[in-house]
Amino acid sequence: MTIVETRTDLSTPKAPFHELDRRTTGRVACPGDADYDALVSPWNLAVPVRPAAVVAAHTAQDVVEAVRFASRYGMHITPQATGHGPIADLVTELLVVTKGLDECVIHPEGWARVGAGVKWLRVVEAAAPYGLAPLSGSITDVGIVGYTTGGGLGPMARTYGLAIDMVRAIEVVTGDGVLRRATPTEHPELFFALRGAKGMLGIVTAIEFDLVHQPTFYGGSLWFDGSDAATVIERWRHWSDQLPELGTTSIALFQLPAMPDVPPALAGRLTLSVRYVWTGDAAEGERRFAEIRESAPVVLDDVAQKPYTAIDSVHTDPLDPMPVYEAAEVLSEFPAKAVDALLAMTGPDSGSPQVLVEVRQMGGAFARGGRHESAFCSRDAAYSLLVVGIAGTPGGEPHAAAILDAMAPWTGGQRLPNFTFTPEEYADAYDEATLARLRKTIRTYDPLGVMAIGRVLAH
Ligand SMILES: Cc1cc2nc3c(=O)[nH]c(=O)nc-3n(C[C@H](O)[C@H](O)[C@H](O)COP(=O)(O)OP(=O)(O)OC[C@H]3O[C@@H](n4cnc5c(N)ncnc54)[C@H](O)[C@@H]3O)c2cc1C
């Protein structure tokens, strides 16, 4: 077969993308094509996503064709649903956009099946009439498959564990171009690897997972002035140490700009948010939270009994696409000295340029793990630390790196796969034994190294 450029502005690699266009039901576009920009555009606008070609998949067979095409022409391939977590180095050749894989079926007896393009919001809204909820994350705009295959650390993690702990089955086109169904008994090694290793093995086309009975929760976000951060965090540390597993909590230092969605009381200043979800009786949840409410003058109180459909009010993450950089670590402890170190870099009068600095408490069902072993290696993490800033902020990224350096005495263990931002960090998400097991599985299911991230780690 002749390998020719068929579209404008194609440089490398050269491949007959018209052939792929013919074989798939979805659109194939290259740089210069009218809909290319719209198809590739990620949620995180700071990451350049400019692949040689993009395939908008509408069926699992489209994904099969894309993977086989990549293999035939020696290209590597990456999936993208929403672009909340693209890694620039991995999205240069063939990109499979999964938005068109949009099936979403809720089984009222307590489980769901969704296509790879579905975001959490669809499941949250469709499950709510049955009093059911998924283990979604801090914002329901994130894609279910990317989030879940990276572990999936959500606002009910201490009660119910990670999203991977709820997975029943995953359908995936592995790097060898074969559509497979992985369950605890069918391709168990794939089932192990896909829960934690994200897009290393292949492109997931559909996923099935259990829901929990959680029509409402008691929780939200309680805001304090930044000048009270040291007092409130100290109280929070001791309070959260005693918190039963029915409660999941985190703290976040915010510097929010004045924007239509930002309450004026929170804009243009340093604030501290205490996030809280209590999955048990609301009155009990309120009683337990009183200690935090009394810890300092409250700027804004949005903690109440709410339907699960209000879960995004807990973390108050941004919805619209934006250009951000992120830096993250896991902490093995968060003693008073660590708080001092963090606040010296990010607290009042620190001059911190960061928009968000958050510490989530782990433990409970998160630490225990689910029924089936997985490639997720961070169950020992006591806390997760995440720093987010607006790309292009002078000194922002070096400052974020300096925060991680300052916290080094308390970091330890494997990174969370969902909070890794380079291939090197990604490798750090797995211990040696898991990495060896993953490499073996990758070589079995993707012998030619078609999956971009799998190729980096295994070939
Ligand atoms: C605002 C925000 C809030 C977040 N909150 C949380 C949170 O609370 N908890 C948490 O755990 N994470 C959180 N994350 C991280 C998020 O879960 C990851 O970035 C996740 O990978 C996003 O998946 P996506 O499909 O939406 O993004 P995409 O950028 O489309 O995909 C990112 C990666 O996911 C994998 N992936 C996506 N689709 C497929 C597929 N079909 N098959 C195989 N692999 C696939 C690939 O490795 C891909 O490179 C958050 C991220 C942001 C930006």
Coordinates of N, CA and C in Angstrom, one line a residue, residues 222-225 227-233 235 272 290-299:
L222 N -17.3 24.9 53.4 CA -17.4 26.0 54.4 C -16.2 26.8 54.3
W223 N -16.4 28.1 54.1 CA -15.3 29.0 53.7 C -14.9 30.0 54.9
F224 N -13.6 30.1 55.0 CA -13.0 31.0 56.0 C -12.1 32.0 55.3
D225 N -11.8 33.1 56.0 CA -10.7 34.0 55.5 C -9.4 33.3 55.6
S227 N -6.7 34.5 56.5 CA -5.9 34.8 57.8 C -6.2 33.8 58.9
D228 N -7.3 33.0 58.8 CA -7.6 32.0 59.8 C -7.2 30.6 59.4
A229 N -6.4 30.5 58.3 CA -6.1 29.2 57.8 C -5.3 28.4 58.8
A230 N -4.3 29.0 59.5 CA -3.5 28.1 60.4 C -4.4 27.6 61.5
T231 N -5.3 28.4 62.1 CA -6.2 28.0 63.1 C -7.1 26.8 62.7
V232 N -7.8 27.1 61.5 CA -8.8 26.1 61.0 C -8.1 24.8 60.6
I233 N -7.0 24.9 59.9 CA -6.3 23.7 59.5 C -5.9 22.8 60.7
R235 N -7.3 22.7 63.6 CA -8.5 22.1 64.2 C -8.9 20.9 63.3
L272 N -10.0 29.9 52.8 CA -9.8 28.5 53.1 C -11.1 27.8 53.0
A290 N -20.0 20.6 63.6 CA -20.1 21.8 64.4 C -18.7 22.3 64.8
E291 N -17.9 21.4 65.2 CA -16.5 21.8 65.6 C -15.8 22.6 64.6
I292 N -15.9 22.3 63.3 CA -15.3 23.1 62.3 C -16.0 24.4 62.1
R293 N -17.3 24.4 62.2 CA -18.0 25.7 62.1 C -17.6 26.7 63.1
E294 N -17.2 26.1 64.3 CA -16.9 27.0 65.4 C -15.4 27.4 65.4
S295 N -14.7 26.9 64.5 CA -13.2 27.1 64.6 C -12.7 28.5 64.3
A296 N -13.5 29.3 63.5 CA -13.2 30.7 63.2 C -14.4 31.3 62.5
P297 N -14.4 32.7 62.4 CA -15.5 33.3 61.7 C -15.7 32.8 60.3
V298 N -17.0 32.5 60.0 CA -17.3 31.8 58.7 C -17.6 32.9 57.6
V299 N -16.9 32.8 56.4 CA -17.2 33.7 55.4 C -18.4 33.3 54.5

